[in-house]
Coordinates of C-alpha atoms and ligand atoms in Angstrom, one line a residue:
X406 CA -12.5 5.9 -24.5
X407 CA -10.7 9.0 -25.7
X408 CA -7.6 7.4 -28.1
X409 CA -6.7 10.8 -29.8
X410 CA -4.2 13.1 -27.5
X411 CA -6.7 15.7 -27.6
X412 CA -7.9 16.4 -24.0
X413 CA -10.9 15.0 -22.9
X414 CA -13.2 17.4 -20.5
X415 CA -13.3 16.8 -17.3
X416 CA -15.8 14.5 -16.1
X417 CA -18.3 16.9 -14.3
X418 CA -19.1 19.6 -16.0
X419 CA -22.2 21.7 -17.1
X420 CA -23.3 20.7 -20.8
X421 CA -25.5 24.0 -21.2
X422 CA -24.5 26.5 -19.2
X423 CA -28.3 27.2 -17.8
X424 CA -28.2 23.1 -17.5
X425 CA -27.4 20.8 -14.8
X426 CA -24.1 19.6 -14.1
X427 CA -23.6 16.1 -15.4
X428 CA -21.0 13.5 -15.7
X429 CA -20.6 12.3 -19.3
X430 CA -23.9 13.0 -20.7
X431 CA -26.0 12.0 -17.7
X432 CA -27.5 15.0 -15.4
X433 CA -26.8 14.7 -11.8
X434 CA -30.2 15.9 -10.9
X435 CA -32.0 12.9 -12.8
X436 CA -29.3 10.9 -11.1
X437 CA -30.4 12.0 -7.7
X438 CA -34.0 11.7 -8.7
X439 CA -33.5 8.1 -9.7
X440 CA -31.2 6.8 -6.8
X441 CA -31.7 9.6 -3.6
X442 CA -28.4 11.4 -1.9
X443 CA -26.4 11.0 -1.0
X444 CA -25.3 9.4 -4.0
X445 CA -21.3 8.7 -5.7
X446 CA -21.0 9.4 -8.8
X447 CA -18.0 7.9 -11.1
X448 CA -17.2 8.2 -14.8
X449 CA -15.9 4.7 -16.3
X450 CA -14.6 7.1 -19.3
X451 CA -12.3 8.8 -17.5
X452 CA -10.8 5.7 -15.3
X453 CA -10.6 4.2 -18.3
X454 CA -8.5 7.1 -19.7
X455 CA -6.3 7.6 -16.7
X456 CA -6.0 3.7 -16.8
X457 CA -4.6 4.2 -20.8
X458 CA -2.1 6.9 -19.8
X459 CA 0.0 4.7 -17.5
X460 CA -0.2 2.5 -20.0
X461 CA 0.8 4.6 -23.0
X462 CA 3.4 6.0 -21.2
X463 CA 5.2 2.9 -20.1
X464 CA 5.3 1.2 -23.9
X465 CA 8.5 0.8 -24.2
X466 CA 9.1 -1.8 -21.4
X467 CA 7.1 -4.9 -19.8
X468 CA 5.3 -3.3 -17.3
X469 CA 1.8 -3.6 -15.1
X470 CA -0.5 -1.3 -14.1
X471 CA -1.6 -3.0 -10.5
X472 CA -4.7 -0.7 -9.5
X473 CA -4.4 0.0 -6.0
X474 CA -7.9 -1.4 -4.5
X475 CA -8.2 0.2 -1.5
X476 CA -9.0 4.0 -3.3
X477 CA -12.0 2.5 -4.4
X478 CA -12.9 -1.1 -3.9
X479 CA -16.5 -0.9 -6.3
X480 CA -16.4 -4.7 -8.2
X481 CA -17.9 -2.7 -11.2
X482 CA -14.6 -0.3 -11.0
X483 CA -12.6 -3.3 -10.6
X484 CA -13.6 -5.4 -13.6
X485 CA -13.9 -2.4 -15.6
X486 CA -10.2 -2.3 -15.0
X487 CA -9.1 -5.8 -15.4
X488 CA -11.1 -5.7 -19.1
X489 CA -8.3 -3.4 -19.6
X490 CA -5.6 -5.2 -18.7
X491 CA -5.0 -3.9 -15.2
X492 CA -3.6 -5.8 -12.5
X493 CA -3.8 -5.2 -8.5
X494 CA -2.3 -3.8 -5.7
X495 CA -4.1 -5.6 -2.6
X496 CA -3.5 -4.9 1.0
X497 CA -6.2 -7.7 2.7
X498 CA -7.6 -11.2 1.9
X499 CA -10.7 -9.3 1.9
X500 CA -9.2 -7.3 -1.2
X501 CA -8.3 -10.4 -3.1
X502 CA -11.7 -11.9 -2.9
X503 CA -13.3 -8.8 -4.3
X504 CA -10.9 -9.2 -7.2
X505 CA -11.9 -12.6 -7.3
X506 CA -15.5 -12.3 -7.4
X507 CA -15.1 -9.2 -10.0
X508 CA -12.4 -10.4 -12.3
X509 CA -11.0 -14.0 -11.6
X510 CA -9.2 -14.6 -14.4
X511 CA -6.8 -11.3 -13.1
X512 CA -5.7 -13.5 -9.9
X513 CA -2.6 -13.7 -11.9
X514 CA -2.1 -9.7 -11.9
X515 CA -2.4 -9.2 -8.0
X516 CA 0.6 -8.0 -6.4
X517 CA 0.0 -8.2 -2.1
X518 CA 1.2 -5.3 0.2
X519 CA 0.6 -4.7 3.5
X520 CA 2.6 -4.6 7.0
X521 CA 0.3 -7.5 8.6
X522 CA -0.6 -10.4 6.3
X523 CA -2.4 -13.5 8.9
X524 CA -1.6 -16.9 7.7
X525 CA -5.2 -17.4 6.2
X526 CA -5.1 -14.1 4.1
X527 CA -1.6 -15.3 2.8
X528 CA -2.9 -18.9 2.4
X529 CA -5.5 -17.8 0.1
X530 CA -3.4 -15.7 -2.0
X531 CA -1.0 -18.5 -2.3
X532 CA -3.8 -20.6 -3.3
X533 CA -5.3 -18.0 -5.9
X534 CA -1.7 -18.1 -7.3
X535 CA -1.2 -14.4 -7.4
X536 CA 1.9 -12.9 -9.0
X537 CA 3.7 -11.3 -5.7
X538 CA 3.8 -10.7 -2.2
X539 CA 5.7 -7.6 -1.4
X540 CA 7.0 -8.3 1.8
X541 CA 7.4 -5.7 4.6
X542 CA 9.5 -7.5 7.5
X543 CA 12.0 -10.8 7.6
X544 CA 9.4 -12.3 10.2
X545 CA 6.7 -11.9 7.5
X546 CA 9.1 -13.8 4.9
X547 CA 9.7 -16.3 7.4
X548 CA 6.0 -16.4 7.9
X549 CA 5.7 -16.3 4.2
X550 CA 7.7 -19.5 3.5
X551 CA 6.1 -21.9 6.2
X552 CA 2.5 -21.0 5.1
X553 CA 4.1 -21.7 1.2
X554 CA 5.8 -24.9 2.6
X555 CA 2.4 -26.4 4.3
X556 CA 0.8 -25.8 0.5
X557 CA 3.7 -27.2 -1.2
X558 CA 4.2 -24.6 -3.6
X559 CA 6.3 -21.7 -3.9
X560 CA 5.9 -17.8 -2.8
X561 CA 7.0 -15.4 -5.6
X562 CA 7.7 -12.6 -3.4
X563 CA 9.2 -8.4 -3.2
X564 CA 11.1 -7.0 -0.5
X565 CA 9.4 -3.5 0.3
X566 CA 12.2 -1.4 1.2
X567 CA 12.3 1.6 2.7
X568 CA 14.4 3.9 0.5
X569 CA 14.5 6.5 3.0
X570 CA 13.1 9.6 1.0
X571 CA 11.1 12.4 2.2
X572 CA 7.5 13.0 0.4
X573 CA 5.6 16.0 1.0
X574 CA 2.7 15.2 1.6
X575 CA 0.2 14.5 4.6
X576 CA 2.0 13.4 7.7
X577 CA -0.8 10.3 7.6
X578 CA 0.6 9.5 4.1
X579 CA 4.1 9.7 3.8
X580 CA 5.4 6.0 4.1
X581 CA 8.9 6.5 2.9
X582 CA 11.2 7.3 5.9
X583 CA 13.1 4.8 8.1
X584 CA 11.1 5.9 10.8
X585 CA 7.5 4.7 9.5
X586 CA 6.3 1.3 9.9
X587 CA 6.5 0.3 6.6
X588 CA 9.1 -1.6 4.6
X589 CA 12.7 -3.1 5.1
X590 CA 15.9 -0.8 5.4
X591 CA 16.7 -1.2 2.0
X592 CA 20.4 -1.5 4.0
X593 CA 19.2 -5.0 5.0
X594 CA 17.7 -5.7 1.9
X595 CA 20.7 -7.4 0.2
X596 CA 21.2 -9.9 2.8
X597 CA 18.0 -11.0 3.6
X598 CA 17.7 -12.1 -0.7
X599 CA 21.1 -13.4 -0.2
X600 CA 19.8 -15.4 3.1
X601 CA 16.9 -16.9 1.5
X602 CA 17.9 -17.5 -2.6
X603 CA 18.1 -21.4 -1.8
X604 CA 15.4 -21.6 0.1
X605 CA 13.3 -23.9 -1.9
X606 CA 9.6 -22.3 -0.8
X607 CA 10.4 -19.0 -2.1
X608 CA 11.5 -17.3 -5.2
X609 CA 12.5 -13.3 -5.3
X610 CA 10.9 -12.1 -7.6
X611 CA 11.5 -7.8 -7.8
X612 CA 11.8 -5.0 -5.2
X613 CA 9.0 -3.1 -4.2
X614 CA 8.4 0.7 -2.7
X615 CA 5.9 2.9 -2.1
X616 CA 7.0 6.0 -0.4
X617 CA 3.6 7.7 0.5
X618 CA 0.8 9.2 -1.5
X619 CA -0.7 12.5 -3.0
X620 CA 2.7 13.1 -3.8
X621 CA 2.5 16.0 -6.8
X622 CA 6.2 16.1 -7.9
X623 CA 7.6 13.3 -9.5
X624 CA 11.3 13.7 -8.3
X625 CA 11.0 11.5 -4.8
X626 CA 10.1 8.8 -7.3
X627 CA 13.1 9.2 -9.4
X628 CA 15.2 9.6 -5.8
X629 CA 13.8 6.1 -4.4
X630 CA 14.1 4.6 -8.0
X631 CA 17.7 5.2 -8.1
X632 CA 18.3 3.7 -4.9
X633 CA 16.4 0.7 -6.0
X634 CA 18.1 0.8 -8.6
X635 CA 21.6 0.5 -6.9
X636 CA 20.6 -2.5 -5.3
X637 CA 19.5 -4.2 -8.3
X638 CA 23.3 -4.3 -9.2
X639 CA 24.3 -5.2 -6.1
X640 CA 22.1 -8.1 -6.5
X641 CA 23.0 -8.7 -9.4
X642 CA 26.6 -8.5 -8.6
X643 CA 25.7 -11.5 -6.2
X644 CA 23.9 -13.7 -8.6
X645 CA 20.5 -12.7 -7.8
X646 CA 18.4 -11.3 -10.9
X647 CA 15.1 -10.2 -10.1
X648 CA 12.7 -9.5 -12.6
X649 CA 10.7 -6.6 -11.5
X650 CA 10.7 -3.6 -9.9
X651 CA 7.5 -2.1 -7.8
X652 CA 7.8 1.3 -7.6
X653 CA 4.2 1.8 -5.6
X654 CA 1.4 4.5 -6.1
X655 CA 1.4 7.8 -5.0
X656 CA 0.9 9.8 -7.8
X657 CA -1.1 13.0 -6.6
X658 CA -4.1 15.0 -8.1
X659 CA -4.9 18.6 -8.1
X660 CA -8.0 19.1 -5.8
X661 CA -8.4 22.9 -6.5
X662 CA -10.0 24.2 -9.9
X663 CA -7.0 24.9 -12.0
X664 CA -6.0 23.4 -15.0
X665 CA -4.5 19.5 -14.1
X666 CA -2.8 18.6 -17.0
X667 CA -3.2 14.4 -16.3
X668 CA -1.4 13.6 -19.2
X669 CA 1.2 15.6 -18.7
X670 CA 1.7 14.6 -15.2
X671 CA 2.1 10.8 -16.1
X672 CA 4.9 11.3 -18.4
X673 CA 6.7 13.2 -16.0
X674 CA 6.6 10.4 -13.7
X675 CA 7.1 7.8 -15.8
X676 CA 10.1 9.4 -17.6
X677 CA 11.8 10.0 -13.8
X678 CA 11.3 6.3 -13.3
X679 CA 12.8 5.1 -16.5
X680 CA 15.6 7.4 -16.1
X681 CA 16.8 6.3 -13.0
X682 CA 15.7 2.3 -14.3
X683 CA 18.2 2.8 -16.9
X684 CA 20.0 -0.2 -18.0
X685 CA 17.5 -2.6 -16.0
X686 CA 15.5 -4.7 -18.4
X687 CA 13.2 -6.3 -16.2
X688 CA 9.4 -5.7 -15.8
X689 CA 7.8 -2.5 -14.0
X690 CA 5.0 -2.6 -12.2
X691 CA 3.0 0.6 -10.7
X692 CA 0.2 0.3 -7.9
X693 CA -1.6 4.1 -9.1
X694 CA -5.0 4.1 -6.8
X695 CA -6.3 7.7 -6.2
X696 CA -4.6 9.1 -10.0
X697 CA -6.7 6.2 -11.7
X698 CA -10.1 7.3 -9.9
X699 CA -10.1 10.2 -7.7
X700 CA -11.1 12.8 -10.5
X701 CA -13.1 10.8 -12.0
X702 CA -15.4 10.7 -9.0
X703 CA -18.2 12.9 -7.4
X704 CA -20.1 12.7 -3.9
X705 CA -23.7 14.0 -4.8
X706 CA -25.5 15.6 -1.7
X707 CA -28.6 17.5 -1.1
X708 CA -28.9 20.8 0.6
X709 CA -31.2 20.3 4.1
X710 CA -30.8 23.6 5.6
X711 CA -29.0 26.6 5.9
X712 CA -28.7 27.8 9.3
X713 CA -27.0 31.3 10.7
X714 CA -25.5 31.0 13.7
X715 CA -23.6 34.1 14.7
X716 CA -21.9 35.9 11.8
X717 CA -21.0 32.5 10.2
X718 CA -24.0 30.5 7.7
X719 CA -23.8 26.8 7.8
X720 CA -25.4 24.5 4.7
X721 CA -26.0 21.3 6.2
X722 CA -26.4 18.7 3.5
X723 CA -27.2 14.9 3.6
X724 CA -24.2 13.8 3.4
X725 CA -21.5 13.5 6.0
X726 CA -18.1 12.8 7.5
X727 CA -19.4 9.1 7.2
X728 CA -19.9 9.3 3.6
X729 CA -16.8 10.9 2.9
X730 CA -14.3 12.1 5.6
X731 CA -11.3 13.1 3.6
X732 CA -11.7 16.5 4.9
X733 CA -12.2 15.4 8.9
X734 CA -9.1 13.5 8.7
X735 CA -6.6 14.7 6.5
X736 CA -7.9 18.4 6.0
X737 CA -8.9 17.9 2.9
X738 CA -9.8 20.3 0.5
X739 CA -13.0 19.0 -1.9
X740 CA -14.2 21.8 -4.7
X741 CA -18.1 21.8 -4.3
X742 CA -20.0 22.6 -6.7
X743 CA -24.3 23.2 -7.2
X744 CA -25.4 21.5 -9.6
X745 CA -28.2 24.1 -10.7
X746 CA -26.4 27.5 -10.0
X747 CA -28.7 30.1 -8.8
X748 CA -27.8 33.6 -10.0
X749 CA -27.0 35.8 -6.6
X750 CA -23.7 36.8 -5.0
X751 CA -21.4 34.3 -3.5
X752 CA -21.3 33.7 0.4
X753 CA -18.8 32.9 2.5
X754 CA -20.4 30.0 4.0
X755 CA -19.4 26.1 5.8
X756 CA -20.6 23.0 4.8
X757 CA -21.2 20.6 7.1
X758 CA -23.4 17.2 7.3
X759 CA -25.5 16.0 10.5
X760 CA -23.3 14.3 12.2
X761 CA -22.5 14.7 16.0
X762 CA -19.0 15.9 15.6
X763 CA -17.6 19.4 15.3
X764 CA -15.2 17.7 12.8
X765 CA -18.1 16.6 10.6
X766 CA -17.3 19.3 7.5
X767 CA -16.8 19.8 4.2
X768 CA -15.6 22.9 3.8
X769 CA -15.1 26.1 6.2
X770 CA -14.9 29.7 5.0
X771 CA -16.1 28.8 1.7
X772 CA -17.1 31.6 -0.7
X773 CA -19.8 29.6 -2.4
X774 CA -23.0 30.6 -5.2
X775 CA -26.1 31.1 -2.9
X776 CA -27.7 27.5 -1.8
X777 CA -31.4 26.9 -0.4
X778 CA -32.7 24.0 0.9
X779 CA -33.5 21.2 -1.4
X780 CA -30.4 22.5 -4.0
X781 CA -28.5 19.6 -4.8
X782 CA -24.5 19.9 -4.6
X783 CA -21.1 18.0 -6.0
X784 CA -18.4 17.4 -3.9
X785 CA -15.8 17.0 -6.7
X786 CA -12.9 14.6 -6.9
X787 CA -14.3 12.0 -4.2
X788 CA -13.7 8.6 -6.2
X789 CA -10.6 7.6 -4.5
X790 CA -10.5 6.8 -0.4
X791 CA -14.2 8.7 -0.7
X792 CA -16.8 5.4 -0.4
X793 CA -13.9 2.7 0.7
X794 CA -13.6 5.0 3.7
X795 CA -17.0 5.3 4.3
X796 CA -18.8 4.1 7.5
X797 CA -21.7 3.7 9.3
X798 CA -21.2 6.0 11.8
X799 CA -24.4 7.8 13.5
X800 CA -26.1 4.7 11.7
X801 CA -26.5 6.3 8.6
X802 CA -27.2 3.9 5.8
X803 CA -24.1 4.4 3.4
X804 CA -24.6 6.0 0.0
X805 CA -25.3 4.4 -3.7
X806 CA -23.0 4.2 -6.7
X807 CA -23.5 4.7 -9.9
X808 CA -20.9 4.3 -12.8
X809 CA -21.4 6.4 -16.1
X810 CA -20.0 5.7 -19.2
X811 CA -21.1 8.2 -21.9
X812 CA -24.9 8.1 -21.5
X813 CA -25.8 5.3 -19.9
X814 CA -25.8 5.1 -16.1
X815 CA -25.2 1.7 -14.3
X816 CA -26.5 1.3 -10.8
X817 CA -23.8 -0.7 -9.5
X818 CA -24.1 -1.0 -5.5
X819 CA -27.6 0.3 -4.3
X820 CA -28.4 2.4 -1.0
X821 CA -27.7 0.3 2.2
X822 CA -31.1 -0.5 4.2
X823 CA -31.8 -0.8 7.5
X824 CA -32.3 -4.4 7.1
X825 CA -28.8 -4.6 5.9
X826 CA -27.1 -2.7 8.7
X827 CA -29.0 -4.6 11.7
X828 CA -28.6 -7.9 10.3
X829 CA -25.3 -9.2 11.8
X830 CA -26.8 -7.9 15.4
X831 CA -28.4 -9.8 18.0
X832 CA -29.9 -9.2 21.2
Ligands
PLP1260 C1 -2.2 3.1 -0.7 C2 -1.2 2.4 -1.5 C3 -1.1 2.6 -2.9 C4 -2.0 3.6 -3.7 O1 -1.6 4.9 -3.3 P1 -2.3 6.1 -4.2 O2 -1.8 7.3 -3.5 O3 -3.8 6.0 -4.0 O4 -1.8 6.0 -5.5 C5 -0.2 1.8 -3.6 N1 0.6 0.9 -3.0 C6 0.5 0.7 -1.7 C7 1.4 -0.3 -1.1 C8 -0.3 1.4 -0.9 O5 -0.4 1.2 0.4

């Protein structure tokens, strides 16, 4: 873990420049000899890094980092977080029982989001004694309270309001405006605390927000802070003191080449949040998913063919829109990268995998070093909503993960079999 403010390298990078490109210290070629492709890739060092920026940069008031699971749901990932004091951002029961099996002594650290809790998911929450449910409707308070009432104990809960701030970003992504499906008008907000504050099942506990994610400027965060913040008075005003504030992930990377200066980029946003938090003593909490592990995450695939096809050359590799489909459904843009460059000029080329969809791609138009079958490529910055959105489309068996810290590679969810993918089938 690098302590010293000197910037560490990025992850994947080519130790000799006639070399292989590794993560850490660890080649990706001995990783794909070892383990097969498609293969992820993910340093622990630089989670664990991105993980003590957040928490560097928030010293000066009671705060939690709450990882947000779903960017990458890996048990190793998680307790590698928890060991460092993280806490959770959960959106399923099935979330909460992956922290559970990981890390159980964090159950404490698990904030809940999500627009469609069931009973059971919020029963076993309740049950785990996690710290808050951030609450997206009054029917799921309502809902909230009876479940809390048949356990007879008590719901520490977060309005999610919608502070009604615009995010570029994806279309898919942005969460923050009145008219997504997500949150309370933070106009109702103070009258549904008010409505509830004696009932005896629950106890409000902060505010929460996300307002979207990939979101690279950290002003929208400052903008839905301070209208958090104006409600905090209001509540306050009404005798109603919360102790937290949620202000969500979102936090965006730089998926092109240049220079991403992390650290920088986390002090920006923390210093918007504190600005507009000014005067509020309470605790902070921060649900960072793809920030924490996107970059520090690659998608190893092999080269099957190349194949021209008109004027435009296509490298298929053996990995696909099921292994990571990022660029299928939000247009993603993934650097790739071979792993042994071959001297030659650059080609304009696509990369695509085998499966039966025209949408199944990587990149189009891509002026990449020449590739032959068998090369071995990096599809860079694929840790976060890379392998949690994997499927099994086309029956392909999903890939392996392996998790690198310095030089020693841990193997820490092998290659699906067959066996593994027929056996909840009958016939
Ligand atoms: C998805 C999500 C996050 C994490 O978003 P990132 O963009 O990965 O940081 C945090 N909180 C909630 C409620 C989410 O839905």
């Amino acid at each position: 873990m690098t302590k010293s403010s000197v910037k560490s390298p990025r992850p994947f990078q080519h130790l000799e420049s006639d070399g292989p490109l590794c993560c850490g210290q660890v080649s990706l070629e001995s990783l794909a000899r070892r383990h097969g492709t498609p293969l992820y890739v993910y340093s622990a060092d630089q989670i664990m890094e991105r993980l003590g920026l957040f928490q560097k940069a928030l010293t000066g008031r009671d705060h939690l980092v709450c990882y947000a699971v779903k960017a990458n749901s890996a048990l190793a990932i998680l307790k590698l977080l928890a060991d460092r004091g993280a806490g959770f951002d959960i959106v399923s029961g099935g979330e909460l029982e992956r922290v559970l099996a990981a890390a159980p002594e964090a159950a404490g650290r698990v904030v809940y989001s999500g627009v469609g809790k069931t009973p059971p998911e919020i029963d076993l929450a309740l049950s785990a004694g996690i710290l808050a449910f951030n609450v997206e409707s009054e029917a799921e308070l309502e809902l909230l309270a009876a479940r809390a009432r048949k356990l007879k104990t008590t719901a520490r809960f977060a309005l999610r309001v919608n502070p009604d701030v615009f995010a570029e970003t994806h279309p898919y992504i942005s969460t923050g405006l009145r008219e997504h499906k997500f949150g309370i008008d933070i106009r109702k907000a103070l009258a549904i605390y008010k409505e509830v504050a004696r009932n005896r099942w629950l106890a409000a506990y902060g505010i929460s927000f996300h307002i979207g994610s990939q979101i690279r400027s950290a002003e929208p965060f400052g903008a839905a802070m301070e209208r958090v913040k104006k409600l905090l008075r209001q509540l306050a005003r009404e005798g109603i003191a919360l102790q937290a504030v949620d202000a969500g992930g979102g936090l965006g990377i730089d998926y092109h080449s240049g220079k991403f200066d992390a650290a920088a980029k986390v002090r920006e946003y923390a210093a918007a949040l504190e600005k507009a938090l000014d005067g509020f003593e309470g605790r902070l909490l921060i649900e960072p998913g793809r920030f924490l592990v996107a970059q520090a995450g690659a998608l190893v695939a092999r080269v099957l063919q190349v194949k021209r096809s008109g004027n435009k050359t296509f490298v298929i590799t053996d990995a696909a829109m099921n292994d990571l489909i990022r660029p299928a459904l939000y247009q993603a843009h993934h650097e790739i990268v071979p792993v042994r460059p071959r001297a030659g000029k650059a080609r304009i080329v696509d990369v695509v995998g085998p499966v039966c969809e025209t949408g199944d791609f990587f990149a189009r138009d891509r002026k990449l070093a020449p590739l032959e079958p068998g090369d071995l490529i990096a599809l860079l910055d694929a840790g976060a909503y890379g392998m949690a959105q994997s499927s099994n489309y086309n029956t392909r068996l999903r890939p392996a993960e392996v998790l690198i810290e310095g030089s020693k590679a841990w193997l820490i969810r092998r290659r699906e079999t067959m066996a593994d993918l027929l056996a909840p089938e009958t016939f």
